[in-house]
PDB file of C-alpha atoms and ligand atoms in Angstrom:
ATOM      1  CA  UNK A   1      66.585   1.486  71.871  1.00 57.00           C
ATOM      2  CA  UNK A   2      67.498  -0.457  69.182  1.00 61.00           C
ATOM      3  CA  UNK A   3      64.164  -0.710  67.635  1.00 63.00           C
ATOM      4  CA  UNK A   4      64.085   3.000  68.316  1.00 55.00           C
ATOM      5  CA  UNK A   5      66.691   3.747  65.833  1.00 63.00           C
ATOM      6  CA  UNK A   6      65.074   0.800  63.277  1.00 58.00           C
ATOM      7  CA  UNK A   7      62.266   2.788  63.292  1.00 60.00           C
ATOM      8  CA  UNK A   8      64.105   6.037  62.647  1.00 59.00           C
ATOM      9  CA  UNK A   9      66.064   4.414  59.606  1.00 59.00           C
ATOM     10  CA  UNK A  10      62.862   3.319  58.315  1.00 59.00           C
ATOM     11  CA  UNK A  11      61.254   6.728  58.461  1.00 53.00           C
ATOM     12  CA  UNK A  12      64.038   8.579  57.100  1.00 53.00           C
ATOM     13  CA  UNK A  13      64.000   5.738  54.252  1.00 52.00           C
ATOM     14  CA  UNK A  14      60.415   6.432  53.285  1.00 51.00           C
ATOM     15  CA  UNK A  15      61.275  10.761  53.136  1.00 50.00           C
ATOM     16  CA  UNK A  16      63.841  10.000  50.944  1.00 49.00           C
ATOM     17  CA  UNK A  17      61.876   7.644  48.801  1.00 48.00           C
ATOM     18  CA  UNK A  18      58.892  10.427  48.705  1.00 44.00           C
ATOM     19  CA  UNK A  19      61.863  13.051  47.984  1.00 47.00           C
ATOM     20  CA  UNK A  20      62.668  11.141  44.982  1.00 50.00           C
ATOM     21  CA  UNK A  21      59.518  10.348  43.357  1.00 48.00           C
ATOM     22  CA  UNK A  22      58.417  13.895  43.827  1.00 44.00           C
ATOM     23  CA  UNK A  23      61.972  15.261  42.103  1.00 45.00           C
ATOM     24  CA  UNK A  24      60.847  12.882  39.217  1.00 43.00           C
ATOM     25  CA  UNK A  25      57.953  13.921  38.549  1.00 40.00           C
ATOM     26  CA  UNK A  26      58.399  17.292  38.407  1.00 38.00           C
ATOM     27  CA  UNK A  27      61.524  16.691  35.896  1.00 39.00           C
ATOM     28  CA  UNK A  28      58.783  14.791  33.681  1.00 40.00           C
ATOM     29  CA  UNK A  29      56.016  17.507  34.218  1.00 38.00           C
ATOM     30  CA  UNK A  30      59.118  19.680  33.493  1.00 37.00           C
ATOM     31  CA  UNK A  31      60.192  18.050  30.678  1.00 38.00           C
ATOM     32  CA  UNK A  32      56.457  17.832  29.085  1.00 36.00           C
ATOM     33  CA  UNK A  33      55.978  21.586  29.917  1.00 35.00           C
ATOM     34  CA  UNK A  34      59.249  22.487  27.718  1.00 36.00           C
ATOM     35  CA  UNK A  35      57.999  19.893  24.783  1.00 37.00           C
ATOM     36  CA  UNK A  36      54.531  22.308  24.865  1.00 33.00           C
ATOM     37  CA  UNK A  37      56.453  25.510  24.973  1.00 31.00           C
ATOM     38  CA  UNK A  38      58.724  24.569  21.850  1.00 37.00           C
ATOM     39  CA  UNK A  39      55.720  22.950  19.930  1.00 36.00           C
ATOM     40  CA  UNK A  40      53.459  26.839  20.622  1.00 31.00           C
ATOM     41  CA  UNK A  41      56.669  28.545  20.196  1.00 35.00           C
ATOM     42  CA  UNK A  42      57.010  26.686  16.429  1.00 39.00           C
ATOM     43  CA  UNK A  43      53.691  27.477  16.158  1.00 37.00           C
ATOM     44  CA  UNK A  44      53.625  31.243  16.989  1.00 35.00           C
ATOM     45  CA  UNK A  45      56.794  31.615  15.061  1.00 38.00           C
ATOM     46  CA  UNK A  46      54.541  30.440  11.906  1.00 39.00           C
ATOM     47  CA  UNK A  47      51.794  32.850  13.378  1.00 37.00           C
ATOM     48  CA  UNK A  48      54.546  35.698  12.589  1.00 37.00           C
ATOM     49  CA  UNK A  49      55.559  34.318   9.155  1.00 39.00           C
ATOM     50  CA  UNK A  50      51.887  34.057   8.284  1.00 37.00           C
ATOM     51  CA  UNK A  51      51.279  37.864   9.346  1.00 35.00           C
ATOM     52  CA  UNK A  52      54.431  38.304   7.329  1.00 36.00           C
ATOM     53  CA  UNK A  53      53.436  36.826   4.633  1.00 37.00           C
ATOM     54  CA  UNK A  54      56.711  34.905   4.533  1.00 39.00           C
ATOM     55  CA  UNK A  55      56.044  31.505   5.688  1.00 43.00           C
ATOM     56  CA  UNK A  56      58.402  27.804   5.529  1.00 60.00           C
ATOM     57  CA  UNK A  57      55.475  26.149   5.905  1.00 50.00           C
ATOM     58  CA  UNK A  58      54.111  26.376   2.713  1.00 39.00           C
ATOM     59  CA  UNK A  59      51.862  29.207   4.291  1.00 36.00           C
ATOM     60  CA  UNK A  60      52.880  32.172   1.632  1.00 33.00           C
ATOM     61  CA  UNK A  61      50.167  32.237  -0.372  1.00 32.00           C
ATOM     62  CA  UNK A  62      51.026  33.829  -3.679  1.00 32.00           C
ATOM     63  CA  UNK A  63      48.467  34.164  -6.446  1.00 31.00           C
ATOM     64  CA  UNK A  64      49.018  33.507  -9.953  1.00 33.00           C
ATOM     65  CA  UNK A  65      52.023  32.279  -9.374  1.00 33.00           C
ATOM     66  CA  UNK A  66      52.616  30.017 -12.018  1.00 33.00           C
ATOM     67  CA  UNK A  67      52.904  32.231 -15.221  1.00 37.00           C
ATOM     68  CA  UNK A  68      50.140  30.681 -17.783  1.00 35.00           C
ATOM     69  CA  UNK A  69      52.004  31.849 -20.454  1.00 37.00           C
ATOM     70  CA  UNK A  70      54.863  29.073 -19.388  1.00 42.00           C
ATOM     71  CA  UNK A  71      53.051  26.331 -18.068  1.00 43.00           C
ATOM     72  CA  UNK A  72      55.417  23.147 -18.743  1.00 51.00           C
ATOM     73  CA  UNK A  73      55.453  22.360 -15.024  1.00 50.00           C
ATOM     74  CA  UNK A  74      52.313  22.742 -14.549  1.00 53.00           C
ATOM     75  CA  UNK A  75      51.215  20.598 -17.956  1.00 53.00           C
ATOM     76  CA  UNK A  76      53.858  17.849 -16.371  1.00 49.00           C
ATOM     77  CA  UNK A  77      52.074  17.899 -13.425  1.00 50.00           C
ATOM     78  CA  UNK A  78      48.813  16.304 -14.846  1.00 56.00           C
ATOM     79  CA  UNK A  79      50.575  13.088 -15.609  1.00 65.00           C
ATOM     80  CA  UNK A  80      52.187  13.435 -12.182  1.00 75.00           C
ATOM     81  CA  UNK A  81      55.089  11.292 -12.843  1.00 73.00           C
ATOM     82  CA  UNK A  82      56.885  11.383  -9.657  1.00 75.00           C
ATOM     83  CA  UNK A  83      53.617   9.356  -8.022  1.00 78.00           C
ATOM     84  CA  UNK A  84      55.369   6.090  -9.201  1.00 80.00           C
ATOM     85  CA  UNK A  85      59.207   7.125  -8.449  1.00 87.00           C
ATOM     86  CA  UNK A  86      61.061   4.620  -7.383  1.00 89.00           C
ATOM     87  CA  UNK A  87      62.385   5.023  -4.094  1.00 89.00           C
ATOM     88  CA  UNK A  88      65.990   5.253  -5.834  1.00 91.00           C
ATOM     89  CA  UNK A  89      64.217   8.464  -7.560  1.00 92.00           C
ATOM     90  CA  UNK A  90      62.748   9.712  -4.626  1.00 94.00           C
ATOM     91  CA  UNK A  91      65.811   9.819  -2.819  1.00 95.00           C
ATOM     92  CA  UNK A  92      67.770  11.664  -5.582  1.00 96.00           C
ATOM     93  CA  UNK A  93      69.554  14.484  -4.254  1.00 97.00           C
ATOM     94  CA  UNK A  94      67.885  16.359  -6.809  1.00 97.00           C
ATOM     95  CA  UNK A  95      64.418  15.785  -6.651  1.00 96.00           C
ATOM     96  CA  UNK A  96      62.001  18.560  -6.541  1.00 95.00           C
ATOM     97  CA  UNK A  97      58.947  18.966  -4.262  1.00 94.00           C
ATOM     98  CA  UNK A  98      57.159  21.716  -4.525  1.00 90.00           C
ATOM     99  CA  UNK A  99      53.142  23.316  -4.968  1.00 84.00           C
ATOM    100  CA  UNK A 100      52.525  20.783  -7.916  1.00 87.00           C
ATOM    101  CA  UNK A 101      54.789  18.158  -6.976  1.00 91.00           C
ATOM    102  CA  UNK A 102      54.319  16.131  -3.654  1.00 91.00           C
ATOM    103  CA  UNK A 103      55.535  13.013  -2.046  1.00 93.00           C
ATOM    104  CA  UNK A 104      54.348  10.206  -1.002  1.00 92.00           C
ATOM    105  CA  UNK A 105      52.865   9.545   2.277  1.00 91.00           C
ATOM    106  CA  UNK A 106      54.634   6.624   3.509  1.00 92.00           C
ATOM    107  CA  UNK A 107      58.157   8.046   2.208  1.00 94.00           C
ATOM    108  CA  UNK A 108      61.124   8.308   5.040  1.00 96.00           C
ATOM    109  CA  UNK A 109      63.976   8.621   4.010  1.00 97.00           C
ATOM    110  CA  UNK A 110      66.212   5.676   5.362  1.00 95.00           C
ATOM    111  CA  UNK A 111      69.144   7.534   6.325  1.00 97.00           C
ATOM    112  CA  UNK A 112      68.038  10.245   8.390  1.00 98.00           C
ATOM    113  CA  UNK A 113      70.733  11.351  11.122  1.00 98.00           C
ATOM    114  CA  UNK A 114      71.231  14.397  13.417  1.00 98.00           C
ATOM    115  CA  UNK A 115      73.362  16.854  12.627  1.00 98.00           C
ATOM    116  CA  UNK A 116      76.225  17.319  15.202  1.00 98.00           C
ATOM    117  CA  UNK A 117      75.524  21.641  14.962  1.00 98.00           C
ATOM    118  CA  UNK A 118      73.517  23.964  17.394  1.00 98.00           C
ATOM    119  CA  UNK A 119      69.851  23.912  17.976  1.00 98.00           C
ATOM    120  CA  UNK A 120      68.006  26.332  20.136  1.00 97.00           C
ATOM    121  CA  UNK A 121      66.302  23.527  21.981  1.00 96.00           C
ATOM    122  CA  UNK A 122      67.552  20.302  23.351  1.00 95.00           C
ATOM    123  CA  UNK A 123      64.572  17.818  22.926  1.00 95.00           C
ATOM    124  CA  UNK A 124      65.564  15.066  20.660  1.00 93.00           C
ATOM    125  CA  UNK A 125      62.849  16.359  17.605  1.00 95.00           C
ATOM    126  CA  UNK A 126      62.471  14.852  14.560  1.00 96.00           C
ATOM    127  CA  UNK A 127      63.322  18.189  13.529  1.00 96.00           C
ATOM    128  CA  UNK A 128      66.739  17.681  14.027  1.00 97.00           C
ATOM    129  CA  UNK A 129      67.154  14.958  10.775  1.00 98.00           C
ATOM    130  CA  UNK A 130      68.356  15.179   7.810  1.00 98.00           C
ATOM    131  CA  UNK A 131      70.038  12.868   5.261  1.00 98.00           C
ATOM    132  CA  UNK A 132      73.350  11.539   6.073  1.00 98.00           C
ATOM    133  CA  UNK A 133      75.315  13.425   3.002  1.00 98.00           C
ATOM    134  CA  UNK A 134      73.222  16.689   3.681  1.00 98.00           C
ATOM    135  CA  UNK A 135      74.118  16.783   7.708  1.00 98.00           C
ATOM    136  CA  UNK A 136      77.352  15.835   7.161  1.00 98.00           C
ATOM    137  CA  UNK A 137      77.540  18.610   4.340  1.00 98.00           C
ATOM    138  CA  UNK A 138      75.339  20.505   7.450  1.00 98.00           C
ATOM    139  CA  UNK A 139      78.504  20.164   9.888  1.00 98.00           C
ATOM    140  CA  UNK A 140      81.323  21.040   7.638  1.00 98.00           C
ATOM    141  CA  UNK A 141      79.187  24.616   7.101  1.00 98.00           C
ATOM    142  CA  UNK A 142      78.791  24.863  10.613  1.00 98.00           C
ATOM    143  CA  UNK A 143      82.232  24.670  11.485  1.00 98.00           C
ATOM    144  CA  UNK A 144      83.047  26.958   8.740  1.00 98.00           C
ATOM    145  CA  UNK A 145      80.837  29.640  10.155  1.00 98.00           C
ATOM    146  CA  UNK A 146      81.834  29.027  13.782  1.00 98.00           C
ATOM    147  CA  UNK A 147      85.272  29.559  12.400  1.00 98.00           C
ATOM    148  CA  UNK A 148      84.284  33.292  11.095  1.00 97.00           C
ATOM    149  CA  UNK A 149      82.556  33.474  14.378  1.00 98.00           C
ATOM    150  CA  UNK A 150      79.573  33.354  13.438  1.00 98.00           C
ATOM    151  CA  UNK A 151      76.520  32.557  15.727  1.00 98.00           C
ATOM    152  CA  UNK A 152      74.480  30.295  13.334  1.00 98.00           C
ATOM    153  CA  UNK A 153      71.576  27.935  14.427  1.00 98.00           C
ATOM    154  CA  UNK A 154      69.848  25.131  12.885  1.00 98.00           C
ATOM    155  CA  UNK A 155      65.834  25.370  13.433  1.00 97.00           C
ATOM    156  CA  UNK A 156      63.948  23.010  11.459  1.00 96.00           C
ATOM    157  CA  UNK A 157      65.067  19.968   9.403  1.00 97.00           C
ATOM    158  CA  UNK A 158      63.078  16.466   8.306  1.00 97.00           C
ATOM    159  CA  UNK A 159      59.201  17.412   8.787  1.00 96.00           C
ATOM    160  CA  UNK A 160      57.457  14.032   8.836  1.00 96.00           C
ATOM    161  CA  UNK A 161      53.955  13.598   6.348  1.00 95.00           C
ATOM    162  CA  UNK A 162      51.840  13.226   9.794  1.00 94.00           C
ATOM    163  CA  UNK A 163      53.715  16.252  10.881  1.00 93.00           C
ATOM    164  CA  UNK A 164      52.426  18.124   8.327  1.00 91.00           C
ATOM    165  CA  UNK A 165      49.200  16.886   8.195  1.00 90.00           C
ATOM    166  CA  UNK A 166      49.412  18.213  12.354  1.00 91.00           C
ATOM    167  CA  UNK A 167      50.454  21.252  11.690  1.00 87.00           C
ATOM    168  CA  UNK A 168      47.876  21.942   8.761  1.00 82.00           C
ATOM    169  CA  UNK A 169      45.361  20.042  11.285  1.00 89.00           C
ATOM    170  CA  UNK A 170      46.256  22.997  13.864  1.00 90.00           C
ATOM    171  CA  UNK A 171      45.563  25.657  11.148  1.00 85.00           C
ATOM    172  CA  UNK A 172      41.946  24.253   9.961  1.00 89.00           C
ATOM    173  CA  UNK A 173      41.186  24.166  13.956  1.00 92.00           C
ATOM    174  CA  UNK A 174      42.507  27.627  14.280  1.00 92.00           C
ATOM    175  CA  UNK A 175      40.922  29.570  11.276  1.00 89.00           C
ATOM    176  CA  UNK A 176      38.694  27.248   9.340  1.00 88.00           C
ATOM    177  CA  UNK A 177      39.674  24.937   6.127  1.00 82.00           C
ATOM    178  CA  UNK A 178      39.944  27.622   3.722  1.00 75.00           C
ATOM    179  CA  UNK A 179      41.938  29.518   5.555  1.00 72.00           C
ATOM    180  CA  UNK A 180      44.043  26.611   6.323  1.00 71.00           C
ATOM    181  CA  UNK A 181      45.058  25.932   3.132  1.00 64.00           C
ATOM    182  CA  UNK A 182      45.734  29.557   1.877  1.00 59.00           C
ATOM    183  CA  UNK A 183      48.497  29.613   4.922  1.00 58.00           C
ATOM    184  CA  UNK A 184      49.976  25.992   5.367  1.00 64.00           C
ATOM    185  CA  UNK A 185      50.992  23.020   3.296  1.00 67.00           C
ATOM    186  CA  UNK A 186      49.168  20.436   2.085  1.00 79.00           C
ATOM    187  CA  UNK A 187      50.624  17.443   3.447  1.00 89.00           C
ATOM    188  CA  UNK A 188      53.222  16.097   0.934  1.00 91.00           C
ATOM    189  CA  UNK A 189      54.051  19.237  -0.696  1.00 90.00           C
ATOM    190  CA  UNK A 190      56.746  20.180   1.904  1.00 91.00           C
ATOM    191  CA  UNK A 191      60.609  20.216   0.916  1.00 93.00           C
ATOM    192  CA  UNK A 192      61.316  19.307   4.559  1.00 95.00           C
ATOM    193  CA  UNK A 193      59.834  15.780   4.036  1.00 96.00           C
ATOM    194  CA  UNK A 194      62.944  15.211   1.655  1.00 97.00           C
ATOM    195  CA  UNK A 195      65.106  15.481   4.440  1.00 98.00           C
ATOM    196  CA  UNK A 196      67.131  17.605   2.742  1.00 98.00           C
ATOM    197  CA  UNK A 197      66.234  20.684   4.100  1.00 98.00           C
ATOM    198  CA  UNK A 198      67.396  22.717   6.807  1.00 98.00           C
ATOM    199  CA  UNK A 199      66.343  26.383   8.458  1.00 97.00           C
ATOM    200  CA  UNK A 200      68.392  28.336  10.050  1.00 98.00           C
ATOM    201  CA  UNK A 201      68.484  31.289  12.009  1.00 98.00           C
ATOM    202  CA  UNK A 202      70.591  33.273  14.678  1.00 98.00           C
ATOM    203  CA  UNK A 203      69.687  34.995  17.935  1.00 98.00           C
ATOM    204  CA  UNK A 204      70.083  38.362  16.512  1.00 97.00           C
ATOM    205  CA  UNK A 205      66.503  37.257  14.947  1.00 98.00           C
ATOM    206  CA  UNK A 206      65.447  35.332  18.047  1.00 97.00           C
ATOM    207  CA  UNK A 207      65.517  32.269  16.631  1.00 97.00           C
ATOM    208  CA  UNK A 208      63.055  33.014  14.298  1.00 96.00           C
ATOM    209  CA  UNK A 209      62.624  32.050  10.553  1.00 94.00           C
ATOM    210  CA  UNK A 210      62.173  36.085   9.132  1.00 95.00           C
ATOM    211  CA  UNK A 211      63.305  37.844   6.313  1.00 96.00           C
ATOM    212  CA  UNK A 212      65.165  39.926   8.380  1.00 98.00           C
ATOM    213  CA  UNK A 213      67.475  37.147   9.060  1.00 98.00           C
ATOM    214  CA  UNK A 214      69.249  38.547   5.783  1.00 98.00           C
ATOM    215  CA  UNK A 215      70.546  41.740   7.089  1.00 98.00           C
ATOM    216  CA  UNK A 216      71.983  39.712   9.793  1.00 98.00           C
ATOM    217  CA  UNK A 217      75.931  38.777   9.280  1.00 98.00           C
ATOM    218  CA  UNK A 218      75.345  35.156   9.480  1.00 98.00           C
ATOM    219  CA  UNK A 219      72.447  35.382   6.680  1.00 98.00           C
ATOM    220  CA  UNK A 220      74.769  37.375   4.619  1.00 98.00           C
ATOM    221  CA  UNK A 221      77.824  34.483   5.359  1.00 98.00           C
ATOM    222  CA  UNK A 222      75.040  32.230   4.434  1.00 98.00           C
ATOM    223  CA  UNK A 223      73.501  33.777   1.317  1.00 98.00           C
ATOM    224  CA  UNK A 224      77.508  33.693  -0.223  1.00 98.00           C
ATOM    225  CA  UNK A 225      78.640  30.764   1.184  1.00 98.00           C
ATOM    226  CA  UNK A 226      76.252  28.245   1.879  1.00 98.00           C
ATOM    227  CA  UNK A 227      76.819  27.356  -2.202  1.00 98.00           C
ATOM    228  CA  UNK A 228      80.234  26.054  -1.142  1.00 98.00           C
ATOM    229  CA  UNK A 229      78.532  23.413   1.138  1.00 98.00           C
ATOM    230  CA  UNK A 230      76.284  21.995  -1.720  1.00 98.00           C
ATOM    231  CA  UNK A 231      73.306  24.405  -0.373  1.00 98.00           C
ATOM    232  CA  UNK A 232      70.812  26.677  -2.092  1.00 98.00           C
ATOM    233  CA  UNK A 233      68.593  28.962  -0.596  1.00 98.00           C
ATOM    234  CA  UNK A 234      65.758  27.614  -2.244  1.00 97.00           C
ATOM    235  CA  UNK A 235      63.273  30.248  -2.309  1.00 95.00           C
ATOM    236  CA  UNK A 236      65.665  33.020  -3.377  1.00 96.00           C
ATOM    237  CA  UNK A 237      64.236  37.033  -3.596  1.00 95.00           C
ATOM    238  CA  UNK A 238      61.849  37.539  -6.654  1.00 93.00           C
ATOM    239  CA  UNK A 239      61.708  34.702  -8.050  1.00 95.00           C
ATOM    240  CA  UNK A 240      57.836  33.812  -6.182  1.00 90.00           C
ATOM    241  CA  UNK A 241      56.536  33.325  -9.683  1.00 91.00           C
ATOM    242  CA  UNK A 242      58.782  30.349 -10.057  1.00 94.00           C
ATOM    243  CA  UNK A 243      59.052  28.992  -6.991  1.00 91.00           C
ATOM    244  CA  UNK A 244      55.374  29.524  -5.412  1.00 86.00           C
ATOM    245  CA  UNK A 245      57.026  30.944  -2.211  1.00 86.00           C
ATOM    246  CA  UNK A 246      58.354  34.264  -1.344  1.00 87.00           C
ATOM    247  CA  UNK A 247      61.874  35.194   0.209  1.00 93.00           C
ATOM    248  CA  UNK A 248      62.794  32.480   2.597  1.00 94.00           C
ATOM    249  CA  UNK A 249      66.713  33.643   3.560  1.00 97.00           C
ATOM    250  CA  UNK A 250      66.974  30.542   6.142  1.00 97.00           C
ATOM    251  CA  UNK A 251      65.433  28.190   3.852  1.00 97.00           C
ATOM    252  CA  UNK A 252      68.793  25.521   2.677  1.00 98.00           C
ATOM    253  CA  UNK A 253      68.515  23.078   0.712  1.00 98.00           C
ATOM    254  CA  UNK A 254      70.833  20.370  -0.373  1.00 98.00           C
ATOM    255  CA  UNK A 255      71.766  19.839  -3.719  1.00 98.00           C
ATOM    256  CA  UNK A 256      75.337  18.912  -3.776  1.00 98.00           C
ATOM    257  CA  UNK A 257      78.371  20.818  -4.623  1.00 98.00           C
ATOM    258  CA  UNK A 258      78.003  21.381  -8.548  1.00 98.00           C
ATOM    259  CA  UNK A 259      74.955  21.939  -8.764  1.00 98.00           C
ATOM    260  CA  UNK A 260      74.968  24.378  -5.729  1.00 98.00           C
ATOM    261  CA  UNK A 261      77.618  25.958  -7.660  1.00 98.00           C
ATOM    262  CA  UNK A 262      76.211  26.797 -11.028  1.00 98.00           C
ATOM    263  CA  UNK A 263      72.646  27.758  -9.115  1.00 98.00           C
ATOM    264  CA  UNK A 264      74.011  30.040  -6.881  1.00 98.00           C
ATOM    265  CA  UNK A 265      76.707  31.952  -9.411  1.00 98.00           C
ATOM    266  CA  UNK A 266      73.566  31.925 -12.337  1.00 97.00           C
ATOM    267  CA  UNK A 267      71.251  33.179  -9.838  1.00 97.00           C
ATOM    268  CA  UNK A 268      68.592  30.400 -10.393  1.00 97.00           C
ATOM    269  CA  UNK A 269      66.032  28.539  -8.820  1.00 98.00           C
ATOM    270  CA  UNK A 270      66.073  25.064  -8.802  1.00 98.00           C
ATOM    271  CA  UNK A 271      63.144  24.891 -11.200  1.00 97.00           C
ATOM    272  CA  UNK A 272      64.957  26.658 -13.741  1.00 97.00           C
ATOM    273  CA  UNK A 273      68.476  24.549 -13.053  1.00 97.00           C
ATOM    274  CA  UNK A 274      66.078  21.276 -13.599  1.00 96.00           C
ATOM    275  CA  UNK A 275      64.276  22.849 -16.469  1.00 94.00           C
ATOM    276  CA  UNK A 276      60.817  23.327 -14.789  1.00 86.00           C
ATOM    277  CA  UNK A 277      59.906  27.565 -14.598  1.00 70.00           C
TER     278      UNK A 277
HETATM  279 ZN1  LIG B   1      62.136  25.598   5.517  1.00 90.75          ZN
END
């Protein structure tokens, strides 16, 4: 009898064992499965932006839009200064990436940290970075709008070099190299890789990164507020010409308070507050 109920224990033993390996491997398959699902839903949310016209990542093709009647960027971009920055430079608050300026490819910043606000996913992404002084100028914004009740998301912070090189990778897959690079970034040339950049969005807009975030009343909040914080919308309404993109309402960027200040109340870009249009 005894050996009866041995044998019982043991059997019982092994279910539960098979029980448990089974439960954690469907949490992994699980948890791969969701990784996907964001990763195609990024994706297909550029897919809209790029039948909109309106992408973040770098995918808004506008033509002729440097005017070549004011070319002083464009003329400092042949001696392409920036390429030897120091990393002291590159990590100025200030520092402007954009068509005709790029970074390099082995700059990180060193003091990425996540943001303690709301992200419609829970994976820990690299996504979720930004620079210390910008997330913590990230949270106090946050906590305004959640005091207005306001139902504001982050989407898309620090992009990595390699991620960008991915995502323009997926594009030249999808549609060929010249249609790659009339819709994505080349690699470098993304203000996300300054980790000072932030999207947001709401779930009025599904999450997504669309104009008509705007109309929402946390783009509006955002559009007079976000100044306050030390944030810009960098690629304001009609000003394509200057900045090479078109309307991106969830597109923030950190600049600090002052300079936030005079930008947003003179209506500039950041080209024009640094003296580059
Ligand atoms: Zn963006």
């Amino acid at each position: 009898m005894r050996y009866f109920y041995i044998a019982a224990l043991a059997v019982v033993f092994v279910i539960l064992i098979v029980i448990y390996k089974e439960n954690s491997l469907l949490t992994d398959s699980t948890k791969e499965e969701n990784k996907e699902m964001l990763l195609s839903d990024y994706l297909s949310t550029d897919d809209e932006k790029m039948k909109n016209k309106n992408g973040d990542l770098d995918s808004a093709p506008i033509k002729n839009s440097i005017d070549k009647g004011k070319q002083s960027q464009e003329d400092f971009a042949k001696d392409k200064p920036w390429e030897s920055y120091t990393e002291e430079q590159l990590d100025d608050v200030l520092l402007l990436v954009n068509k005709e300026r790029d970074l390099p490819k082995d700059y990180v910043p060193s003091d990425l940290v996540d943001p303690n606000v709301p992200f419609p996913f829970i994976e820990e992404l690299a996504q979720r970075l930004m620079r210390q002084e910008a997330a913590t100028a990230l949270e106090d914004l946050f906590e305004k709008a959640n005091d207005e009740n306001l139902n504001l998301y982050a989407q898309s912070g620090y992009r990595s070099y390699e991620r960008q090189e991915s995502i323009f990778a997926y594009y030249v897959e999808r549609s060929g190299e010249e249609k790659a690079s009339r819709v994505s970034a080349n690699a470098g040339h993304s203000e996300h890789q300054t980790g000072l950049a932030m999207d947001v969005t709401t779930p009025e807009v599904n999450f997504q990164l669309v104009t008509s975030f705007e109309d929402t009343p946390e783009g509006q909040w955002i559009k007079e507020n976000a100044a306050q914080f030390g944030f810009i919308i960098r690629y304001p309404k009609d000003k394509e010409k200057i900045t090479g993109y078109q309307y991106e309402p969830w597109h923030l960027r950190f600049v600090g308070k002052e300079p936030a200040k005079v930008i947003h109340e003179q209506g500039l870009t950041l080209e024009e507050y640094l003296g580059f249009e």
